[in-house]
């Protein structure tokens, strides 16, 4: 019997593959570099699963959808891939987008393993359907705040754009720094030019400026303005959200992009699995893999283990989160219930504060570990 062709825009499946939906920012205004690294990790993980027999003899297949950093687009993509029969949902980098995807997955009863987003409140209410690999923002950003205090910074300016994610980060910093003698000065990037930011830093006697803004705009112009202002020669610029991790940062800013500490989620030294995967990711990306690429690989490693152990039934997958124990590229992954976190959480992936070495901007220096 001949199978009729699929209508335009509909993907046909013969039921032989086990399918995972994958949400990734692949076009602007999404952070395309992060999306490319996340997808590379997901794809490498799938290839290795299939090279070792797949899921009970069935190939694993990604159904990739570009979120473009748009929460509504992500929610629609969750509906679409759920209708295509995926066993689970994976991915996403942007926290606000992941929150929309998590809410929709929870409503549909679709297990979602969030790879890289950190916003504490991924769902409004506790859910059994969602698990996460990345450290919650409250955990990682407190470690960053400790780094600031240890480096002697107590008057800290925050240049922020309007966003739930940036507002949450500012709150974490303030709640941690103020009781320890720190001051957090908020600069509204909806109202200030880069030159005006420099004037505010001088007026407030800030010793550190944190970029809670998008890249390349307005992060790159702010960095250039501060670096070129002789009044601010001693001011440290920081970017806790990780903008300097990617090659595009160094390309945009050159030497000006060095010595800007940021958070990344890697151990001080990778073990044998992480080293092997890192080599394969470097070949796939044609550049050094970011922590986001490792998050993608680990996402598939966890889901493959769950699918092999518990099958493709969505409810059984969600019920399995507390029983997961998988060797990932950055340590053994287990999920637990963590105070004030609404999803199953790996507590915690390793956390570092690093920067690009001014003497060799392609090299990263570890400044602090959590």
Short mmCIF file of C-alpha atoms in Angstrom, two decimals:
data_model
loop_
_atom_site.label_atom_id
_atom_site.label_comp_id
_atom_site.label_asym_id
_atom_site.label_seq_id
_atom_site.Cartn_x
_atom_site.Cartn_y
_atom_site.Cartn_z
CA UNK A 1 0.00 0.00 0.00
CA UNK A 2 1.41 3.39 -0.99
CA UNK A 3 1.78 6.02 1.71
CA UNK A 4 0.35 9.39 0.65
CA UNK A 5 2.81 12.29 0.68
CA UNK A 6 2.83 14.49 3.76
CA UNK A 7 1.10 17.87 3.42
CA UNK A 8 3.50 20.83 3.23
CA UNK A 9 4.99 21.64 6.63
CA UNK A 10 4.06 18.30 8.19
CA UNK A 11 6.78 15.79 9.00
CA UNK A 12 5.95 12.17 8.27
CA UNK A 13 7.06 9.41 10.60
CA UNK A 14 6.69 5.69 10.08
CA UNK A 15 6.82 5.07 13.82
CA UNK A 16 10.23 3.39 13.74
CA UNK A 17 12.17 6.24 15.32
CA UNK A 18 11.94 7.47 18.91
CA UNK A 19 11.54 11.22 18.56
CA UNK A 20 12.63 14.02 20.88
CA UNK A 21 11.54 17.60 20.30
CA UNK A 22 14.42 20.08 20.50
CA UNK A 23 13.94 23.81 21.06
CA UNK A 24 16.94 25.90 20.01
CA UNK A 25 17.49 29.62 19.19
CA UNK A 26 18.86 29.50 15.66
CA UNK A 27 17.90 32.92 14.28
CA UNK A 28 17.97 36.49 15.58
CA UNK A 29 17.00 37.97 17.93
CA UNK A 30 17.91 34.66 19.59
CA UNK A 31 21.48 34.13 20.72
CA UNK A 32 22.42 32.22 17.60
CA UNK A 33 25.91 31.20 18.74
CA UNK A 34 24.48 29.62 21.89
CA UNK A 35 21.84 27.87 19.81
CA UNK A 36 24.43 26.48 17.43
CA UNK A 37 26.47 25.07 20.32
CA UNK A 38 23.40 23.64 22.03
CA UNK A 39 22.28 21.93 18.83
CA UNK A 40 25.79 20.55 18.20
CA UNK A 41 25.73 18.89 21.62
CA UNK A 42 22.24 17.49 21.10
CA UNK A 43 23.13 16.14 17.65
CA UNK A 44 26.39 14.56 18.83
CA UNK A 45 24.52 12.87 21.67
CA UNK A 46 21.92 11.47 19.27
CA UNK A 47 24.59 10.23 16.87
CA UNK A 48 26.39 8.37 19.65
CA UNK A 49 23.14 6.85 20.94
CA UNK A 50 22.36 5.57 17.45
CA UNK A 51 25.91 4.29 16.98
CA UNK A 52 25.39 2.11 20.07
CA UNK A 53 22.05 0.55 19.14
CA UNK A 54 19.60 3.41 19.59
CA UNK A 55 16.66 2.93 21.97
CA UNK A 56 15.96 -0.81 22.13
CA UNK A 57 16.98 -1.07 18.49
CA UNK A 58 15.03 1.99 17.37
CA UNK A 59 16.90 5.08 16.16
CA UNK A 60 16.69 8.26 18.18
CA UNK A 61 15.66 11.31 16.17
CA UNK A 62 15.58 15.04 16.95
CA UNK A 63 12.65 17.16 15.80
CA UNK A 64 14.31 20.59 15.90
CA UNK A 65 12.40 23.85 16.12
CA UNK A 66 13.92 27.34 16.11
CA UNK A 67 12.56 29.51 18.93
CA UNK A 68 14.34 32.72 17.84
CA UNK A 69 14.15 33.80 21.53
CA UNK A 70 10.35 34.22 21.16
CA UNK A 71 8.26 32.72 24.01
CA UNK A 72 5.08 32.54 21.89
CA UNK A 73 6.93 30.81 19.08
CA UNK A 74 8.35 28.32 21.58
CA UNK A 75 4.93 27.56 23.06
CA UNK A 76 3.56 26.95 19.56
CA UNK A 77 6.51 24.67 18.80
CA UNK A 78 5.76 22.62 21.93
CA UNK A 79 2.19 22.11 20.69
CA UNK A 80 3.49 21.14 17.25
CA UNK A 81 6.08 18.58 18.34
CA UNK A 82 3.68 17.11 20.91
CA UNK A 83 1.28 16.52 18.04
CA UNK A 84 4.04 14.82 16.07
CA UNK A 85 4.33 12.21 18.80
CA UNK A 86 7.65 13.07 20.44
CA UNK A 87 8.39 11.14 23.62
CA UNK A 88 9.97 14.16 25.33
CA UNK A 89 11.08 17.74 24.82
CA UNK A 90 14.66 19.01 25.20
CA UNK A 91 16.77 22.12 24.85
CA UNK A 92 16.35 25.89 24.97
CA UNK A 93 18.88 28.46 26.08
CA UNK A 94 16.89 31.63 26.82
CA UNK A 95 15.29 31.55 30.24
CA UNK A 96 12.14 33.49 29.38
CA UNK A 97 11.59 31.23 26.35
CA UNK A 98 12.23 28.09 28.38
CA UNK A 99 9.66 29.29 30.90
CA UNK A 100 7.00 29.52 28.18
CA UNK A 101 7.97 26.08 26.87
CA UNK A 102 7.91 24.57 30.36
CA UNK A 103 4.43 25.96 31.06
CA UNK A 104 3.11 24.50 27.82
CA UNK A 105 4.84 21.14 28.34
CA UNK A 106 3.39 20.96 31.85
CA UNK A 107 -0.10 21.70 30.53
CA UNK A 108 0.20 19.04 27.81
CA UNK A 109 1.81 16.36 29.98
CA UNK A 110 4.98 16.31 27.88
CA UNK A 111 8.25 15.63 29.75
CA UNK A 112 10.73 18.47 29.21
CA UNK A 113 14.42 18.30 30.06
CA UNK A 114 15.61 21.91 29.96
CA UNK A 115 19.24 22.04 28.89
CA UNK A 116 20.54 25.52 29.56
CA UNK A 117 18.05 28.07 30.96
CA UNK A 118 18.59 29.15 34.57
CA UNK A 119 15.58 31.24 35.68
CA UNK A 120 14.53 29.83 39.06
CA UNK A 121 10.79 29.93 38.37
CA UNK A 122 10.60 27.91 35.16
CA UNK A 123 6.98 27.13 36.08
CA UNK A 124 4.52 29.03 38.27
CA UNK A 125 3.71 25.92 40.33
CA UNK A 126 5.74 22.80 41.12
CA UNK A 127 5.56 20.28 38.29
CA UNK A 128 6.51 16.65 37.80
CA UNK A 129 6.94 17.08 34.04
CA UNK A 130 9.99 19.34 33.88
CA UNK A 131 13.61 18.71 34.87
CA UNK A 132 16.66 20.92 34.40
CA UNK A 133 20.41 20.48 33.99
CA UNK A 134 21.65 24.08 34.32
CA UNK A 135 22.15 25.54 37.81
CA UNK A 136 19.34 27.84 38.93
CA UNK A 137 20.11 31.54 38.63
CA UNK A 138 19.93 32.02 42.40
CA UNK A 139 22.71 29.43 42.84
CA UNK A 140 25.10 30.56 40.09
CA UNK A 141 24.65 34.30 40.57
CA UNK A 142 25.24 34.03 44.33
CA UNK A 143 28.57 32.41 43.50
CA UNK A 144 29.28 35.33 41.17
CA UNK A 145 28.38 37.77 43.97
CA UNK A 146 30.83 36.00 46.28
CA UNK A 147 33.50 36.42 43.60
CA UNK A 148 32.79 40.17 43.45
CA UNK A 149 33.13 40.56 47.21
CA UNK A 150 36.29 38.46 47.26
CA UNK A 151 37.78 40.70 44.55
CA UNK A 152 37.10 43.76 46.70
CA UNK A 153 34.04 45.13 44.91
CA UNK A 154 31.28 46.52 47.11
CA UNK A 155 29.85 49.34 44.94
CA UNK A 156 28.45 47.49 41.97
CA UNK A 157 26.52 49.07 39.12
CA UNK A 158 24.13 46.93 37.09
CA UNK A 159 23.37 48.06 33.53
CA UNK A 160 20.11 46.23 32.81
CA UNK A 161 17.51 45.98 30.09
CA UNK A 162 13.86 45.29 30.96
CA UNK A 163 13.42 41.52 31.29
CA UNK A 164 12.19 39.02 33.85
CA UNK A 165 15.59 37.33 33.60
CA UNK A 166 17.65 40.48 34.18
CA UNK A 167 15.34 41.65 36.98
CA UNK A 168 15.67 38.27 38.66
CA UNK A 169 19.47 38.43 38.38
CA UNK A 170 19.54 41.92 39.87
CA UNK A 171 17.41 40.71 42.80
CA UNK A 172 19.73 37.76 43.45
CA UNK A 173 22.76 40.06 43.48
CA UNK A 174 21.13 42.62 45.76
CA UNK A 175 19.80 40.02 48.20
CA UNK A 176 23.26 38.47 48.49
CA UNK A 177 25.44 41.59 48.42
CA UNK A 178 23.57 44.14 50.53
CA UNK A 179 23.60 42.09 53.79
CA UNK A 180 27.37 41.72 53.27
CA UNK A 181 28.01 45.44 52.98
CA UNK A 182 27.61 45.77 49.22
CA UNK A 183 25.66 48.38 47.26
CA UNK A 184 23.86 47.61 43.99
CA UNK A 185 23.21 50.60 41.70
CA UNK A 186 20.69 50.00 38.91
CA UNK A 187 21.24 51.72 35.56
CA UNK A 188 18.26 51.61 33.21
CA UNK A 189 19.53 50.85 29.71
CA UNK A 190 16.18 51.85 28.31
CA UNK A 191 17.07 55.43 29.22
CA UNK A 192 20.88 55.68 29.17
CA UNK A 193 23.40 55.87 26.36
CA UNK A 194 26.83 54.20 26.76
CA UNK A 195 28.35 57.64 27.43
CA UNK A 196 25.72 58.35 30.08
CA UNK A 197 26.55 55.00 31.68
CA UNK A 198 30.14 56.16 32.08
CA UNK A 199 28.99 59.37 33.77
CA UNK A 200 26.75 57.35 36.14
CA UNK A 201 29.65 55.08 37.10
CA UNK A 202 31.78 58.08 37.99
CA UNK A 203 28.94 59.76 39.91
CA UNK A 204 28.16 56.66 41.96
CA UNK A 205 31.85 55.78 42.52
CA UNK A 206 31.16 52.26 41.27
CA UNK A 207 34.11 49.86 41.13
CA UNK A 208 32.36 47.25 39.00
CA UNK A 209 29.83 47.36 36.15
CA UNK A 210 27.77 44.26 35.36
CA UNK A 211 26.27 43.90 31.89
CA UNK A 212 22.73 42.56 32.17
CA UNK A 213 22.03 43.31 28.53
CA UNK A 214 21.93 41.67 25.12
CA UNK A 215 24.87 41.03 22.83
CA UNK A 216 26.02 42.60 20.56
CA UNK A 217 23.69 45.53 21.31
CA UNK A 218 24.00 47.25 23.69
CA UNK A 219 26.78 45.23 25.35
CA UNK A 220 29.51 45.99 22.80
CA UNK A 221 29.03 49.81 22.76
CA UNK A 222 28.94 49.90 26.57
CA UNK A 223 32.20 47.96 26.87
CA UNK A 224 33.90 50.19 24.32
CA UNK A 225 32.72 53.36 26.04
CA UNK A 226 33.91 52.23 29.48
CA UNK A 227 37.27 50.97 28.20
CA UNK A 228 37.93 54.29 26.48
CA UNK A 229 36.98 56.51 29.44
CA UNK A 230 40.15 57.37 31.41
CA UNK A 231 38.03 58.08 34.51
CA UNK A 232 37.06 54.38 34.61
CA UNK A 233 40.45 52.73 34.20
CA UNK A 234 40.04 50.84 37.48
CA UNK A 235 36.41 49.76 36.94
CA UNK A 236 35.90 46.04 36.40
CA UNK A 237 33.33 45.03 33.78
CA UNK A 238 31.49 41.76 34.39
CA UNK A 239 28.94 39.71 32.47
CA UNK A 240 27.46 37.02 34.71
CA UNK A 241 25.11 35.73 32.00
CA UNK A 242 28.07 34.45 29.96
CA UNK A 243 28.26 36.68 26.89
CA UNK A 244 32.10 36.47 26.68
CA UNK A 245 31.97 32.65 26.43
CA UNK A 246 31.35 32.71 22.69
CA UNK A 247 33.72 33.53 19.85
CA UNK A 248 31.46 36.34 18.60
CA UNK A 249 32.30 38.32 21.73
CA UNK A 250 36.02 38.21 21.02
CA UNK A 251 35.39 38.98 17.34
CA UNK A 252 33.29 42.04 18.22
CA UNK A 253 35.52 43.46 20.93
CA UNK A 254 39.04 42.12 20.44
CA UNK A 255 41.28 43.03 23.38
CA UNK A 256 38.47 45.09 24.93
CA UNK A 257 36.52 41.86 25.51
CA UNK A 258 39.16 40.34 27.79
CA UNK A 259 39.19 40.51 31.60
CA UNK A 260 35.37 40.51 31.79
CA UNK A 261 34.41 37.75 34.27
CA UNK A 262 31.38 35.57 33.51
CA UNK A 263 29.72 32.38 34.68
CA UNK A 264 30.16 29.06 32.97
CA UNK A 265 29.16 25.57 34.00
CA UNK A 266 32.23 23.38 33.57
CA UNK A 267 34.52 21.59 36.03
CA UNK A 268 38.11 22.70 36.48
CA UNK A 269 39.15 19.56 34.60
CA UNK A 270 37.02 17.36 32.40
CA UNK A 271 37.07 13.63 33.04
CA UNK A 272 37.55 11.01 30.30
CA UNK A 273 33.98 11.29 28.97
CA UNK A 274 34.06 15.09 28.95
CA UNK A 275 37.45 15.12 27.25
CA UNK A 276 36.30 12.73 24.53
CA UNK A 277 33.06 14.61 23.95
CA UNK A 278 34.90 17.94 23.97
CA UNK A 279 37.17 16.72 21.16
CA UNK A 280 34.19 15.56 19.11
CA UNK A 281 32.34 18.84 19.70
CA UNK A 282 35.38 20.85 18.65
CA UNK A 283 35.46 18.93 15.36
CA UNK A 284 31.73 19.45 14.83
CA UNK A 285 31.81 23.18 15.63
CA UNK A 286 35.24 23.99 14.18
CA UNK A 287 35.93 25.96 17.39
CA UNK A 288 36.24 25.36 21.11
CA UNK A 289 32.94 24.06 22.53
CA UNK A 290 31.19 26.21 25.12
CA UNK A 291 29.55 24.83 28.26
CA UNK A 292 26.26 25.08 26.34
CA UNK A 293 27.43 22.39 23.91
CA UNK A 294 28.18 20.08 26.84
CA UNK A 295 24.72 20.81 28.23
CA UNK A 296 23.23 19.68 24.93
CA UNK A 297 25.16 16.43 24.96
CA UNK A 298 24.26 15.72 28.58
CA UNK A 299 20.58 16.33 27.81
CA UNK A 300 20.56 13.49 25.28
CA UNK A 301 22.61 11.24 27.57
CA UNK A 302 19.96 11.60 30.28
CA UNK A 303 16.99 11.16 27.96
CA UNK A 304 18.53 8.14 26.25
CA UNK A 305 19.10 6.47 29.62
CA UNK A 306 15.51 7.20 30.66
CA UNK A 307 14.07 5.95 27.37
CA UNK A 308 16.08 2.75 27.51
CA UNK A 309 15.07 2.09 31.11
CA UNK A 310 11.45 3.26 31.14
CA UNK A 311 10.26 3.26 27.53
CA UNK A 312 8.63 6.01 25.53
CA UNK A 313 5.46 6.54 27.57
CA UNK A 314 5.43 10.21 28.57
CA UNK A 315 4.07 9.67 32.08
CA UNK A 316 6.66 7.00 32.83
CA UNK A 317 9.44 9.31 31.59
CA UNK A 318 8.29 12.09 33.92
CA UNK A 319 8.00 9.66 36.83
CA UNK A 320 11.63 8.61 36.27
CA UNK A 321 13.30 11.99 37.00
CA UNK A 322 14.04 11.20 40.69
CA UNK A 323 15.59 7.84 39.71
CA UNK A 324 18.01 9.23 37.11
CA UNK A 325 21.68 8.62 37.73
CA UNK A 326 23.72 9.23 34.59
CA UNK A 327 27.40 9.94 34.09
CA UNK A 328 27.50 13.23 32.16
CA UNK A 329 30.38 15.15 30.69
CA UNK A 330 30.60 17.36 33.79
CA UNK A 331 29.79 14.92 36.59
CA UNK A 332 27.13 12.45 37.70
CA UNK A 333 23.65 13.78 37.01
CA UNK A 334 20.86 13.23 39.52
CA UNK A 335 17.66 15.22 39.94
CA UNK A 336 16.16 16.30 43.24
CA UNK A 337 13.63 18.69 44.68
CA UNK A 338 15.44 21.88 45.67
CA UNK A 339 13.91 24.61 47.87
CA UNK A 340 12.19 27.38 45.86
CA UNK A 341 12.80 25.58 42.55
CA UNK A 342 9.60 24.38 40.87
CA UNK A 343 11.14 21.66 38.65
CA UNK A 344 13.33 18.59 39.14
CA UNK A 345 16.84 20.04 39.39
CA UNK A 346 20.39 18.74 38.98
CA UNK A 347 21.89 20.29 42.12
CA UNK A 348 24.36 21.25 40.91
CA UNK A 349 26.40 21.33 37.74
CA UNK A 350 29.89 22.73 38.45
CA UNK A 351 30.07 26.54 38.45
CA UNK A 352 33.07 28.69 37.55
CA UNK A 353 33.74 32.40 37.22
CA UNK A 354 36.15 32.83 34.32
CA UNK A 355 37.39 35.52 31.95
CA UNK A 356 39.38 35.82 28.76
CA UNK A 357 43.09 36.31 29.45
CA UNK A 358 44.18 39.82 28.36
CA UNK A 359 47.53 38.39 27.28
CA UNK A 360 45.83 35.72 25.15
CA UNK A 361 42.09 36.42 24.64
CA UNK A 362 41.43 32.96 23.22
CA UNK A 363 42.44 31.45 26.56
CA UNK A 364 40.15 31.39 29.59
CA UNK A 365 41.30 31.97 33.18
CA UNK A 366 39.43 30.39 36.09
CA UNK A 367 39.02 33.10 38.72
CA UNK A 368 36.62 31.47 41.19
CA UNK A 369 34.75 28.17 41.61
CA UNK A 370 31.49 27.48 43.39
#
